Amino acid sequence: MTTPRYAVFGHPIAHSLSPRIHAAFGRQTGIALNYTAIDAPLETFAPSLANFTDANGRGANITQPLKQRAVGLCHAVSAFARRAGAVNTLTRVGTVWHGDNTDGPGLIRDLTARHGLDLRERRTLLLGAGGAAHAAAHALLDAGIGELVIVNRSTDRADALADSIRDPARVHTRYWHDLADIGSFDLIVNATSAGVARETLALPFGLIAPRALCYDLSYGAAALGFVAWARAAGAGAALDGLGMLVEQAAESFAIWHGTRPDTDPVHDLLRGELPLHATD
Ligand code: ATR
C-alpha cells in the first residue's frame, strides 16, 4: 500500500494556505503527512477525487467551487454539513467518503476561543447568501446569537437561505438597498465574495452598534476593504477570517488524526505574513 495521502481540492487552488497549515500541524504533532493541493474545476472534480481515492487518499479538504458538489460524493455527511449544504472535509471510512463541515465550528472557535467574544443574543447582520454564508448562519445561530438579518445583493438567495433555516422568529431577510434603514448590529459578518473580486461594498456607518464586532470570512488583502470600513465606523473589533481558516484546518486534522493541534503558533506565523493586522 502506498503512503496515505491528504489534499485540498479547489479551483483555483495555487494560493491555498492549507498545505502549509497541515504541514505545520504535522510537524507539531509528530505525524508524517503527505498533503498536497489538487486543482479541480467543478467538471472534473468527481474523476479527480476517484483518482485520489485509488492513490490511497485518506482525507481531503474541499474549497470553492466544490463544497456543495462534495455533498453528493459522500456516502454519509454530518448533521451540520447537511444543514449547511456544504462539505469541506472528506474522510475515508472503509471504502467510502464521509463528509463534514468544519467551517462553522472553525468560525465559532476563532470568535470565542481565540478572541474571547461572547456571541449570545447579539443582533447579527449577515452579508451574503452563498456557500460561505450558509455555514456561518447555521453556526452562529447554534452559538446563540439573537436576531439574524440576512442581506444579499440578489434577494432570492437570501430568502432561500432564510427559508432553509426554518427559524422565522429569529431569522429575517432585508433588501440590500434598505441597509441604511435596518438599525444597528452587534455583530456584522461579511460572507460576500466581493473582496476576493477586489470589489468594494458601500456600507452605511450606521450599521455598527457601539462595541460591535465586524468579521470578514475572507482573509488578508481580500478583507482589507471591509475591515477598513469597520474601523472607520468605530467597531469594537474588526477581524478577518485567518483565524477561522486555521481553526477549520485544525478541526479537519483532528477528524483525520485523532489529535487537535495547537493553532496559535500557525495562526501567528501566517498573520505576520499577511497585509492585515487585525485588532480586537
Ligand atoms: P462563497 O462560496 O464564497 O459564498 P458564492 O456562493 O459564489 O461564494 O457567493 C458569493 C456571495 O457574495 C453571494 O452572496 C454574492 O451575492 P449574489 O448572490 O447576489 O451574487 C455575494 N457578492 C459577490 N460580489 C458581491 C458584490 N460586489 N456586492 C455584494 N455582494 C456580492
PDB file of C-alpha atoms and ligand atoms in Angstrom:
ATOM      1  CA  MET A   1       0.000   0.000   0.000  1.00  0.00           C
ATOM      2  CA  THR A   2       1.271   3.481  -0.870  1.00  0.00           C
ATOM      3  CA  THR A   3       1.603   6.274   1.720  1.00  0.00           C
ATOM      4  CA  PRO A   4      -1.735   7.666   2.935  1.00  0.00           C
ATOM      5  CA  ARG A   5      -2.483  10.869   1.055  1.00  0.00           C
ATOM      6  CA  TYR A   6      -4.250  14.055   2.078  1.00  0.00           C
ATOM      7  CA  ALA A   7      -5.089  17.024  -0.150  1.00  0.00           C
ATOM      8  CA  VAL A   8      -7.102  20.176  -0.653  1.00  0.00           C
ATOM      9  CA  PHE A   9      -9.276  20.294  -3.783  1.00  0.00           C
ATOM     10  CA  GLY A  10     -10.460  23.576  -5.285  1.00  0.00           C
ATOM     11  CA  HIS A  11     -10.246  25.873  -8.299  1.00  0.00           C
ATOM     12  CA  PRO A  12      -8.193  27.994  -8.284  1.00  0.00           C
ATOM     13  CA  ILE A  13      -6.022  26.375  -5.618  1.00  0.00           C
ATOM     14  CA  ALA A  14      -2.443  27.556  -6.215  1.00  0.00           C
ATOM     15  CA  HIS A  15      -2.557  30.143  -3.401  1.00  0.00           C
ATOM     16  CA  SER A  16      -4.197  27.885  -0.805  1.00  0.00           C
ATOM     17  CA  LEU A  17      -2.545  28.039   2.614  1.00  0.00           C
ATOM     18  CA  SER A  18      -3.905  24.599   3.575  1.00  0.00           C
ATOM     19  CA  PRO A  19      -0.792  22.574   2.584  1.00  0.00           C
ATOM     20  CA  ARG A  20       1.389  24.826   4.763  1.00  0.00           C
ATOM     21  CA  ILE A  21      -1.062  24.733   7.666  1.00  0.00           C
ATOM     22  CA  HIS A  22      -1.357  20.946   7.646  1.00  0.00           C
ATOM     23  CA  ALA A  23       2.412  20.515   7.235  1.00  0.00           C
ATOM     24  CA  ALA A  24       2.909  22.723  10.303  1.00  0.00           C
ATOM     25  CA  PHE A  25       0.333  20.725  12.280  1.00  0.00           C
ATOM     26  CA  GLY A  26       2.083  17.505  11.227  1.00  0.00           C
ATOM     27  CA  ARG A  27       5.480  18.762  12.432  1.00  0.00           C
ATOM     28  CA  GLN A  28       3.975  19.933  15.705  1.00  0.00           C
ATOM     29  CA  THR A  29       2.241  16.609  16.433  1.00  0.00           C
ATOM     30  CA  GLY A  30       4.951  14.347  15.015  1.00  0.00           C
ATOM     31  CA  ILE A  31       2.636  12.940  12.339  1.00  0.00           C
ATOM     32  CA  ALA A  32       4.310  12.464   8.947  1.00  0.00           C
ATOM     33  CA  LEU A  33       1.958  13.839   6.294  1.00  0.00           C
ATOM     34  CA  ASN A  34       1.638  13.764   2.540  1.00  0.00           C
ATOM     35  CA  TYR A  35      -0.731  16.735   1.912  1.00  0.00           C
ATOM     36  CA  THR A  36      -0.917  18.445  -1.477  1.00  0.00           C
ATOM     37  CA  ALA A  37      -3.115  20.908  -3.388  1.00  0.00           C
ATOM     38  CA  ILE A  38      -5.121  19.494  -6.285  1.00  0.00           C
ATOM     39  CA  ASP A  39      -6.580  21.871  -8.853  1.00  0.00           C
ATOM     40  CA  ALA A  40     -10.040  20.625  -9.809  1.00  0.00           C
ATOM     41  CA  PRO A  41     -12.692  22.618 -11.644  1.00  0.00           C
ATOM     42  CA  LEU A  42     -16.274  21.539 -10.965  1.00  0.00           C
ATOM     43  CA  GLU A  43     -16.484  19.486 -14.169  1.00  0.00           C
ATOM     44  CA  THR A  44     -13.540  17.250 -13.292  1.00  0.00           C
ATOM     45  CA  PHE A  45     -13.929  17.082  -9.512  1.00  0.00           C
ATOM     46  CA  ALA A  46     -15.577  13.627  -9.391  1.00  0.00           C
ATOM     47  CA  PRO A  47     -12.952  11.857 -11.566  1.00  0.00           C
ATOM     48  CA  SER A  48     -10.171  13.732  -9.814  1.00  0.00           C
ATOM     49  CA  LEU A  49     -11.455  12.527  -6.429  1.00  0.00           C
ATOM     50  CA  ALA A  50     -11.727   8.993  -7.829  1.00  0.00           C
ATOM     51  CA  ASN A  51      -8.037   9.116  -8.854  1.00  0.00           C
ATOM     52  CA  PHE A  52      -7.135  10.381  -5.391  1.00  0.00           C
ATOM     53  CA  THR A  53      -9.128   7.546  -3.821  1.00  0.00           C
ATOM     54  CA  ASP A  54      -7.231   4.999  -5.942  1.00  0.00           C
ATOM     55  CA  ALA A  55      -3.921   6.583  -4.854  1.00  0.00           C
ATOM     56  CA  ASN A  56      -4.719   5.863  -1.177  1.00  0.00           C
ATOM     57  CA  GLY A  57      -6.367   9.224  -0.470  1.00  0.00           C
ATOM     58  CA  ARG A  58      -7.452   9.157   3.179  1.00  0.00           C
ATOM     59  CA  GLY A  59      -8.675  12.708   3.720  1.00  0.00           C
ATOM     60  CA  ALA A  60      -9.374  15.880   1.768  1.00  0.00           C
ATOM     61  CA  ASN A  61     -10.289  19.470   2.356  1.00  0.00           C
ATOM     62  CA  ILE A  62     -12.706  20.885  -0.175  1.00  0.00           C
ATOM     63  CA  THR A  63     -12.806  24.542  -1.074  1.00  0.00           C
ATOM     64  CA  GLN A  64     -14.701  26.587  -3.634  1.00  0.00           C
ATOM     65  CA  PRO A  65     -16.303  25.977  -6.030  1.00  0.00           C
ATOM     66  CA  LEU A  66     -16.634  22.360  -4.882  1.00  0.00           C
ATOM     67  CA  LYS A  67     -18.145  22.398  -1.379  1.00  0.00           C
ATOM     68  CA  GLN A  68     -21.758  21.940  -2.464  1.00  0.00           C
ATOM     69  CA  ARG A  69     -20.851  19.297  -5.064  1.00  0.00           C
ATOM     70  CA  ALA A  70     -18.881  17.360  -2.443  1.00  0.00           C
ATOM     71  CA  VAL A  71     -22.079  16.597  -0.517  1.00  0.00           C
ATOM     72  CA  GLY A  72     -23.246  14.344  -3.348  1.00  0.00           C
ATOM     73  CA  LEU A  73     -19.935  12.438  -3.445  1.00  0.00           C
ATOM     74  CA  CYS A  74     -20.217  11.321   0.182  1.00  0.00           C
ATOM     75  CA  HIS A  75     -21.754   8.114   1.436  1.00  0.00           C
ATOM     76  CA  ALA A  76     -22.710   9.924   4.644  1.00  0.00           C
ATOM     77  CA  VAL A  77     -22.469  13.526   5.851  1.00  0.00           C
ATOM     78  CA  SER A  78     -22.588  15.050   9.329  1.00  0.00           C
ATOM     79  CA  ALA A  79     -25.767  16.734  10.515  1.00  0.00           C
ATOM     80  CA  PHE A  80     -24.093  20.168  10.368  1.00  0.00           C
ATOM     81  CA  ALA A  81     -22.789  19.642   6.806  1.00  0.00           C
ATOM     82  CA  ARG A  82     -26.269  18.525   5.769  1.00  0.00           C
ATOM     83  CA  ARG A  83     -27.832  21.693   7.193  1.00  0.00           C
ATOM     84  CA  ALA A  84     -25.140  23.937   5.683  1.00  0.00           C
ATOM     85  CA  GLY A  85     -25.491  22.144   2.349  1.00  0.00           C
ATOM     86  CA  ALA A  86     -21.708  22.055   2.023  1.00  0.00           C
ATOM     87  CA  VAL A  87     -18.834  19.696   2.836  1.00  0.00           C
ATOM     88  CA  ASN A  88     -15.284  20.974   3.385  1.00  0.00           C
ATOM     89  CA  THR A  89     -13.764  17.817   4.876  1.00  0.00           C
ATOM     90  CA  LEU A  90     -13.787  14.321   3.390  1.00  0.00           C
ATOM     91  CA  THR A  91     -12.670  11.328   5.425  1.00  0.00           C
ATOM     92  CA  ARG A  92     -12.164   7.865   4.002  1.00  0.00           C
ATOM     93  CA  VAL A  93     -14.077   5.327   6.079  1.00  0.00           C
ATOM     94  CA  GLY A  94     -13.575   1.828   4.706  1.00  0.00           C
ATOM     95  CA  THR A  95     -14.414   2.102   1.018  1.00  0.00           C
ATOM     96  CA  VAL A  96     -16.498   5.287   1.162  1.00  0.00           C
ATOM     97  CA  TRP A  97     -16.182   9.014   1.905  1.00  0.00           C
ATOM     98  CA  HIS A  98     -17.749  10.677   4.930  1.00  0.00           C
ATOM     99  CA  GLY A  99     -18.340  14.438   4.758  1.00  0.00           C
ATOM    100  CA  ASP A 100     -18.049  17.064   7.487  1.00  0.00           C
ATOM    101  CA  ASN A 101     -18.185  20.823   7.548  1.00  0.00           C
ATOM    102  CA  THR A 102     -15.557  22.321   9.844  1.00  0.00           C
ATOM    103  CA  ASP A 103     -16.031  25.917   8.583  1.00  0.00           C
ATOM    104  CA  GLY A 104     -18.850  26.557  11.042  1.00  0.00           C
ATOM    105  CA  PRO A 105     -17.045  25.207  14.116  1.00  0.00           C
ATOM    106  CA  GLY A 106     -13.869  26.958  12.920  1.00  0.00           C
ATOM    107  CA  LEU A 107     -15.620  30.327  12.804  1.00  0.00           C
ATOM    108  CA  ILE A 108     -17.114  29.916  16.271  1.00  0.00           C
ATOM    109  CA  ARG A 109     -13.849  28.713  17.757  1.00  0.00           C
ATOM    110  CA  ASP A 110     -11.956  31.694  16.350  1.00  0.00           C
ATOM    111  CA  LEU A 111     -14.522  34.141  17.714  1.00  0.00           C
ATOM    112  CA  THR A 112     -14.952  32.601  21.139  1.00  0.00           C
ATOM    113  CA  ALA A 113     -11.698  30.782  21.983  1.00  0.00           C
ATOM    114  CA  ARG A 114      -9.115  32.982  20.215  1.00  0.00           C
ATOM    115  CA  HIS A 115     -10.823  36.351  20.609  1.00  0.00           C
ATOM    116  CA  GLY A 116     -12.772  35.637  23.797  1.00  0.00           C
ATOM    117  CA  LEU A 117     -16.054  37.011  22.429  1.00  0.00           C
ATOM    118  CA  ASP A 118     -19.486  36.220  23.783  1.00  0.00           C
ATOM    119  CA  LEU A 119     -21.886  35.762  20.868  1.00  0.00           C
ATOM    120  CA  ARG A 120     -25.058  35.211  22.840  1.00  0.00           C
ATOM    121  CA  GLU A 121     -28.001  37.454  21.993  1.00  0.00           C
ATOM    122  CA  ARG A 122     -26.003  39.581  19.561  1.00  0.00           C
ATOM    123  CA  ARG A 123     -28.198  41.187  16.911  1.00  0.00           C
ATOM    124  CA  THR A 124     -26.403  39.936  13.797  1.00  0.00           C
ATOM    125  CA  LEU A 125     -26.202  41.067  10.181  1.00  0.00           C
ATOM    126  CA  LEU A 126     -25.035  38.519   7.624  1.00  0.00           C
ATOM    127  CA  LEU A 127     -23.964  39.999   4.295  1.00  0.00           C
ATOM    128  CA  GLY A 128     -24.159  37.393   1.522  1.00  0.00           C
ATOM    129  CA  ALA A 129     -26.134  34.215   0.972  1.00  0.00           C
ATOM    130  CA  GLY A 130     -23.722  31.923  -0.895  1.00  0.00           C
ATOM    131  CA  GLY A 131     -21.962  28.801   0.313  1.00  0.00           C
ATOM    132  CA  ALA A 132     -19.847  30.542   2.951  1.00  0.00           C
ATOM    133  CA  ALA A 133     -22.904  32.350   4.327  1.00  0.00           C
ATOM    134  CA  HIS A 134     -24.829  29.094   4.776  1.00  0.00           C
ATOM    135  CA  ALA A 135     -22.260  27.545   7.122  1.00  0.00           C
ATOM    136  CA  ALA A 136     -21.799  30.827   9.004  1.00  0.00           C
ATOM    137  CA  ALA A 137     -25.553  31.329   9.508  1.00  0.00           C
ATOM    138  CA  HIS A 138     -26.100  27.877  10.991  1.00  0.00           C
ATOM    139  CA  ALA A 139     -23.001  28.049  13.186  1.00  0.00           C
ATOM    140  CA  LEU A 140     -23.870  31.493  14.563  1.00  0.00           C
ATOM    141  CA  LEU A 141     -27.452  30.501  15.334  1.00  0.00           C
ATOM    142  CA  ASP A 142     -26.213  27.330  17.061  1.00  0.00           C
ATOM    143  CA  ALA A 143     -23.837  29.542  19.098  1.00  0.00           C
ATOM    144  CA  GLY A 144     -26.762  31.528  20.477  1.00  0.00           C
ATOM    145  CA  ILE A 145     -26.842  34.829  18.618  1.00  0.00           C
ATOM    146  CA  GLY A 146     -30.075  36.833  18.811  1.00  0.00           C
ATOM    147  CA  GLU A 147     -31.859  38.024  15.681  1.00  0.00           C
ATOM    148  CA  LEU A 148     -30.161  37.187  12.367  1.00  0.00           C
ATOM    149  CA  VAL A 149     -30.811  39.554   9.454  1.00  0.00           C
ATOM    150  CA  ILE A 150     -29.609  38.231   6.090  1.00  0.00           C
ATOM    151  CA  VAL A 151     -28.972  40.760   3.337  1.00  0.00           C
ATOM    152  CA  ASN A 152     -27.832  39.684  -0.098  1.00  0.00           C
ATOM    153  CA  ARG A 153     -27.399  41.512  -3.382  1.00  0.00           C
ATOM    154  CA  SER A 154     -29.894  39.132  -5.008  1.00  0.00           C
ATOM    155  CA  THR A 155     -32.808  38.791  -2.635  1.00  0.00           C
ATOM    156  CA  ASP A 156     -33.937  35.351  -3.788  1.00  0.00           C
ATOM    157  CA  ARG A 157     -30.783  33.723  -2.407  1.00  0.00           C
ATOM    158  CA  ALA A 158     -31.226  35.473   0.946  1.00  0.00           C
ATOM    159  CA  ASP A 159     -34.822  34.242   1.087  1.00  0.00           C
ATOM    160  CA  ALA A 160     -33.749  30.709   0.151  1.00  0.00           C
ATOM    161  CA  LEU A 161     -31.145  30.681   2.945  1.00  0.00           C
ATOM    162  CA  ALA A 162     -33.620  32.033   5.494  1.00  0.00           C
ATOM    163  CA  ASP A 163     -36.277  29.516   4.433  1.00  0.00           C
ATOM    164  CA  SER A 164     -33.837  26.629   4.737  1.00  0.00           C
ATOM    165  CA  ILE A 165     -33.033  27.599   8.337  1.00  0.00           C
ATOM    166  CA  ARG A 166     -36.688  27.292   9.427  1.00  0.00           C
ATOM    167  CA  ASP A 167     -36.462  29.691  12.365  1.00  0.00           C
ATOM    168  CA  PRO A 168     -38.748  32.566  11.297  1.00  0.00           C
ATOM    169  CA  ALA A 169     -38.837  34.033  14.794  1.00  0.00           C
ATOM    170  CA  ARG A 170     -35.076  34.708  14.728  1.00  0.00           C
ATOM    171  CA  VAL A 171     -34.121  34.887  11.041  1.00  0.00           C
ATOM    172  CA  HIS A 172     -35.209  37.665   8.663  1.00  0.00           C
ATOM    173  CA  THR A 173     -34.146  38.995   5.280  1.00  0.00           C
ATOM    174  CA  ARG A 174     -33.971  42.600   4.083  1.00  0.00           C
ATOM    175  CA  TYR A 175     -33.116  44.259   0.779  1.00  0.00           C
ATOM    176  CA  TRP A 176     -29.575  45.477   0.146  1.00  0.00           C
ATOM    177  CA  HIS A 177     -30.914  48.946  -0.704  1.00  0.00           C
ATOM    178  CA  ASP A 178     -32.544  49.085   2.757  1.00  0.00           C
ATOM    179  CA  LEU A 179     -29.220  48.764   4.607  1.00  0.00           C
ATOM    180  CA  ALA A 180     -29.421  52.380   5.788  1.00  0.00           C
ATOM    181  CA  ASP A 181     -32.817  51.739   7.406  1.00  0.00           C
ATOM    182  CA  ILE A 182     -32.418  48.481   9.316  1.00  0.00           C
ATOM    183  CA  GLY A 183     -30.853  49.761  12.509  1.00  0.00           C
ATOM    184  CA  SER A 184     -27.535  48.812  14.062  1.00  0.00           C
ATOM    185  CA  PHE A 185     -25.961  45.438  14.806  1.00  0.00           C
ATOM    186  CA  ASP A 186     -23.716  43.958  17.487  1.00  0.00           C
ATOM    187  CA  LEU A 187     -22.170  41.506  15.026  1.00  0.00           C
ATOM    188  CA  ILE A 188     -21.691  42.001  11.279  1.00  0.00           C
ATOM    189  CA  VAL A 189     -20.335  39.122   9.207  1.00  0.00           C
ATOM    190  CA  ASN A 190     -19.215  39.697   5.638  1.00  0.00           C
ATOM    191  CA  ALA A 191     -19.754  36.445   3.754  1.00  0.00           C
ATOM    192  CA  THR A 192     -19.761  38.010   0.290  1.00  0.00           C
ATOM    193  CA  SER A 193     -17.001  37.299  -2.183  1.00  0.00           C
ATOM    194  CA  ALA A 194     -16.782  40.994  -3.101  1.00  0.00           C
ATOM    195  CA  GLY A 195     -13.355  41.420  -1.504  1.00  0.00           C
ATOM    196  CA  VAL A 196     -11.925  38.397  -3.288  1.00  0.00           C
ATOM    197  CA  ALA A 197     -13.072  40.005  -6.551  1.00  0.00           C
ATOM    198  CA  ARG A 198     -11.489  43.298  -5.382  1.00  0.00           C
ATOM    199  CA  GLU A 199     -14.914  44.950  -5.368  1.00  0.00           C
ATOM    200  CA  THR A 200     -15.946  47.435  -2.681  1.00  0.00           C
ATOM    201  CA  LEU A 201     -19.124  47.204  -0.624  1.00  0.00           C
ATOM    202  CA  ALA A 202     -20.756  50.572   0.051  1.00  0.00           C
ATOM    203  CA  LEU A 203     -21.977  50.102   3.622  1.00  0.00           C
ATOM    204  CA  PRO A 204     -23.502  52.764   5.888  1.00  0.00           C
ATOM    205  CA  PHE A 205     -21.637  53.517   9.142  1.00  0.00           C
ATOM    206  CA  GLY A 206     -24.974  53.400  10.980  1.00  0.00           C
ATOM    207  CA  LEU A 207     -24.982  49.591  10.806  1.00  0.00           C
ATOM    208  CA  ILE A 208     -22.426  49.453  13.598  1.00  0.00           C
ATOM    209  CA  ALA A 209     -23.702  49.443  17.187  1.00  0.00           C
ATOM    210  CA  PRO A 210     -21.340  50.577  19.983  1.00  0.00           C
ATOM    211  CA  ARG A 211     -18.640  47.900  20.553  1.00  0.00           C
ATOM    212  CA  ALA A 212     -19.875  45.915  17.532  1.00  0.00           C
ATOM    213  CA  LEU A 213     -17.784  43.055  16.198  1.00  0.00           C
ATOM    214  CA  CYS A 214     -17.181  43.004  12.438  1.00  0.00           C
ATOM    215  CA  TYR A 215     -15.828  39.825  10.845  1.00  0.00           C
ATOM    216  CA  ASP A 216     -14.880  39.083   7.244  1.00  0.00           C
ATOM    217  CA  LEU A 217     -14.829  35.395   6.334  1.00  0.00           C
ATOM    218  CA  SER A 218     -12.062  36.052   3.805  1.00  0.00           C
ATOM    219  CA  TYR A 219      -8.573  36.991   4.952  1.00  0.00           C
ATOM    220  CA  GLY A 220      -5.646  39.182   4.091  1.00  0.00           C
ATOM    221  CA  ALA A 221      -5.958  41.542   1.131  1.00  0.00           C
ATOM    222  CA  ALA A 222      -9.491  40.377   0.302  1.00  0.00           C
ATOM    223  CA  ALA A 223     -10.705  41.526   3.726  1.00  0.00           C
ATOM    224  CA  LEU A 224      -8.923  44.892   3.751  1.00  0.00           C
ATOM    225  CA  GLY A 225     -11.857  46.959   2.455  1.00  0.00           C
ATOM    226  CA  PHE A 226     -14.432  45.609   4.920  1.00  0.00           C
ATOM    227  CA  VAL A 227     -12.063  45.791   7.880  1.00  0.00           C
ATOM    228  CA  ALA A 228     -11.090  49.368   6.979  1.00  0.00           C
ATOM    229  CA  TRP A 229     -14.795  50.315   6.799  1.00  0.00           C
ATOM    230  CA  ALA A 230     -15.457  48.719  10.202  1.00  0.00           C
ATOM    231  CA  ARG A 231     -12.536  50.508  11.832  1.00  0.00           C
ATOM    232  CA  ALA A 232     -13.520  53.838  10.292  1.00  0.00           C
ATOM    233  CA  ALA A 233     -17.063  53.351  11.589  1.00  0.00           C
ATOM    234  CA  GLY A 234     -15.801  52.742  15.123  1.00  0.00           C
ATOM    235  CA  ALA A 235     -16.344  48.999  15.502  1.00  0.00           C
ATOM    236  CA  GLY A 236     -15.173  47.478  18.776  1.00  0.00           C
ATOM    237  CA  ALA A 237     -13.342  44.764  16.826  1.00  0.00           C
ATOM    238  CA  ALA A 238     -12.645  44.255  13.131  1.00  0.00           C
ATOM    239  CA  LEU A 239     -11.305  40.849  12.176  1.00  0.00           C
ATOM    240  CA  ASP A 240     -10.525  38.922   9.033  1.00  0.00           C
ATOM    241  CA  GLY A 241     -11.064  35.177   8.622  1.00  0.00           C
ATOM    242  CA  LEU A 242      -7.476  33.955   9.019  1.00  0.00           C
ATOM    243  CA  GLY A 243      -8.307  32.530  12.430  1.00  0.00           C
ATOM    244  CA  MET A 244     -11.308  30.699  11.002  1.00  0.00           C
ATOM    245  CA  LEU A 245      -9.101  29.234   8.247  1.00  0.00           C
ATOM    246  CA  VAL A 246      -6.601  27.866  10.759  1.00  0.00           C
ATOM    247  CA  GLU A 247      -9.320  26.582  13.119  1.00  0.00           C
ATOM    248  CA  GLN A 248     -11.253  24.764  10.394  1.00  0.00           C
ATOM    249  CA  ALA A 249      -7.989  23.127   9.338  1.00  0.00           C
ATOM    250  CA  ALA A 250      -7.348  22.022  12.931  1.00  0.00           C
ATOM    251  CA  GLU A 251     -10.849  20.520  13.134  1.00  0.00           C
ATOM    252  CA  SER A 252     -10.179  18.548   9.927  1.00  0.00           C
ATOM    253  CA  PHE A 253      -6.778  17.450  11.239  1.00  0.00           C
ATOM    254  CA  ALA A 254      -8.428  16.208  14.446  1.00  0.00           C
ATOM    255  CA  ILE A 255     -11.015  14.206  12.483  1.00  0.00           C
ATOM    256  CA  TRP A 256      -8.284  12.510  10.439  1.00  0.00           C
ATOM    257  CA  HIS A 257      -5.530  12.032  13.002  1.00  0.00           C
ATOM    258  CA  GLY A 258      -7.345  11.963  16.337  1.00  0.00           C
ATOM    259  CA  THR A 259      -5.378  14.844  17.843  1.00  0.00           C
ATOM    260  CA  ARG A 260      -6.105  18.596  17.763  1.00  0.00           C
ATOM    261  CA  PRO A 261      -3.007  20.705  17.113  1.00  0.00           C
ATOM    262  CA  ASP A 262      -2.219  23.982  18.887  1.00  0.00           C
ATOM    263  CA  THR A 263      -3.395  26.564  16.372  1.00  0.00           C
ATOM    264  CA  ASP A 264      -1.820  29.691  17.880  1.00  0.00           C
ATOM    265  CA  PRO A 265       1.742  29.289  16.528  1.00  0.00           C
ATOM    266  CA  VAL A 266       0.482  28.603  12.993  1.00  0.00           C
ATOM    267  CA  HIS A 267      -2.009  31.464  13.156  1.00  0.00           C
ATOM    268  CA  ASP A 268       0.623  33.895  14.426  1.00  0.00           C
ATOM    269  CA  LEU A 269       3.138  32.857  11.760  1.00  0.00           C
ATOM    270  CA  LEU A 270       0.650  33.417   8.931  1.00  0.00           C
ATOM    271  CA  ARG A 271      -0.673  36.638  10.472  1.00  0.00           C
ATOM    272  CA  GLY A 272       2.796  38.095  10.307  1.00  0.00           C
ATOM    273  CA  GLU A 273       2.904  37.486   6.563  1.00  0.00           C
ATOM    274  CA  LEU A 274      -0.486  38.983   5.672  1.00  0.00           C
ATOM    275  CA  PRO A 275      -1.159  42.638   4.875  1.00  0.00           C
ATOM    276  CA  LEU A 276      -3.763  42.888   7.626  1.00  0.00           C
ATOM    277  CA  HIS A 277      -3.095  43.209  11.303  1.00  0.00           C
ATOM    278  CA  ALA A 278      -6.497  42.717  12.887  1.00  0.00           C
ATOM    279  CA  THR A 279      -7.355  44.402  16.150  1.00  0.00           C
ATOM    280  CA  ASP A 280      -9.697  43.373  18.889  1.00  0.00           C
TER     281      ASP A 280
HETATM  282  P1  ATR B   1     -18.937  31.650  -1.494  1.00  0.00           P
HETATM  283  O1  ATR B   1     -18.811  30.195  -1.573  1.00  0.00           O
HETATM  284  O2  ATR B   1     -17.656  32.380  -1.259  1.00  0.00           O
HETATM  285  O3  ATR B   1     -20.025  32.051  -0.553  1.00  0.00           O
HETATM  286  P2  ATR B   1     -20.753  32.190  -3.656  1.00  0.00           P
HETATM  287  O4  ATR B   1     -21.620  31.041  -3.296  1.00  0.00           O
HETATM  288  O5  ATR B   1     -20.452  32.456  -5.106  1.00  0.00           O
HETATM  289  O6  ATR B   1     -19.329  32.108  -2.979  1.00  0.00           O
HETATM  290  O7  ATR B   1     -21.412  33.512  -3.007  1.00  0.00           O
HETATM  291  C1  ATR B   1     -20.852  34.778  -3.175  1.00  0.00           C
HETATM  292  C2  ATR B   1     -21.667  35.766  -2.364  1.00  0.00           C
HETATM  293  O8  ATR B   1     -21.080  37.058  -2.458  1.00  0.00           O
HETATM  294  C3  ATR B   1     -23.107  35.928  -2.853  1.00  0.00           C
HETATM  295  O9  ATR B   1     -23.924  36.190  -1.733  1.00  0.00           O
HETATM  296  C4  ATR B   1     -22.996  37.148  -3.768  1.00  0.00           C
HETATM  297  O10 ATR B   1     -24.192  37.831  -3.982  1.00  0.00           O
HETATM  298  P3  ATR B   1     -25.221  37.323  -5.136  1.00  0.00           P
HETATM  299  O11 ATR B   1     -25.885  36.102  -4.580  1.00  0.00           O
HETATM  300  O12 ATR B   1     -26.144  38.459  -5.326  1.00  0.00           O
HETATM  301  O13 ATR B   1     -24.376  37.036  -6.352  1.00  0.00           O
HETATM  302  C5  ATR B   1     -22.045  37.977  -2.965  1.00  0.00           C
HETATM  303  N1  ATR B   1     -21.335  39.016  -3.735  1.00  0.00           N
HETATM  304  C6  ATR B   1     -20.328  38.828  -4.610  1.00  0.00           C
HETATM  305  N2  ATR B   1     -19.887  40.019  -5.095  1.00  0.00           N
HETATM  306  C7  ATR B   1     -20.659  40.986  -4.494  1.00  0.00           C
HETATM  307  C8  ATR B   1     -20.694  42.413  -4.558  1.00  0.00           C
HETATM  308  N3  ATR B   1     -19.862  43.110  -5.344  1.00  0.00           N
HETATM  309  N4  ATR B   1     -21.597  43.066  -3.803  1.00  0.00           N
HETATM  310  C9  ATR B   1     -22.444  42.382  -2.992  1.00  0.00           C
HETATM  311  N5  ATR B   1     -22.462  41.025  -2.877  1.00  0.00           N
HETATM  312  C10 ATR B   1     -21.572  40.342  -3.622  1.00  0.00           C
END
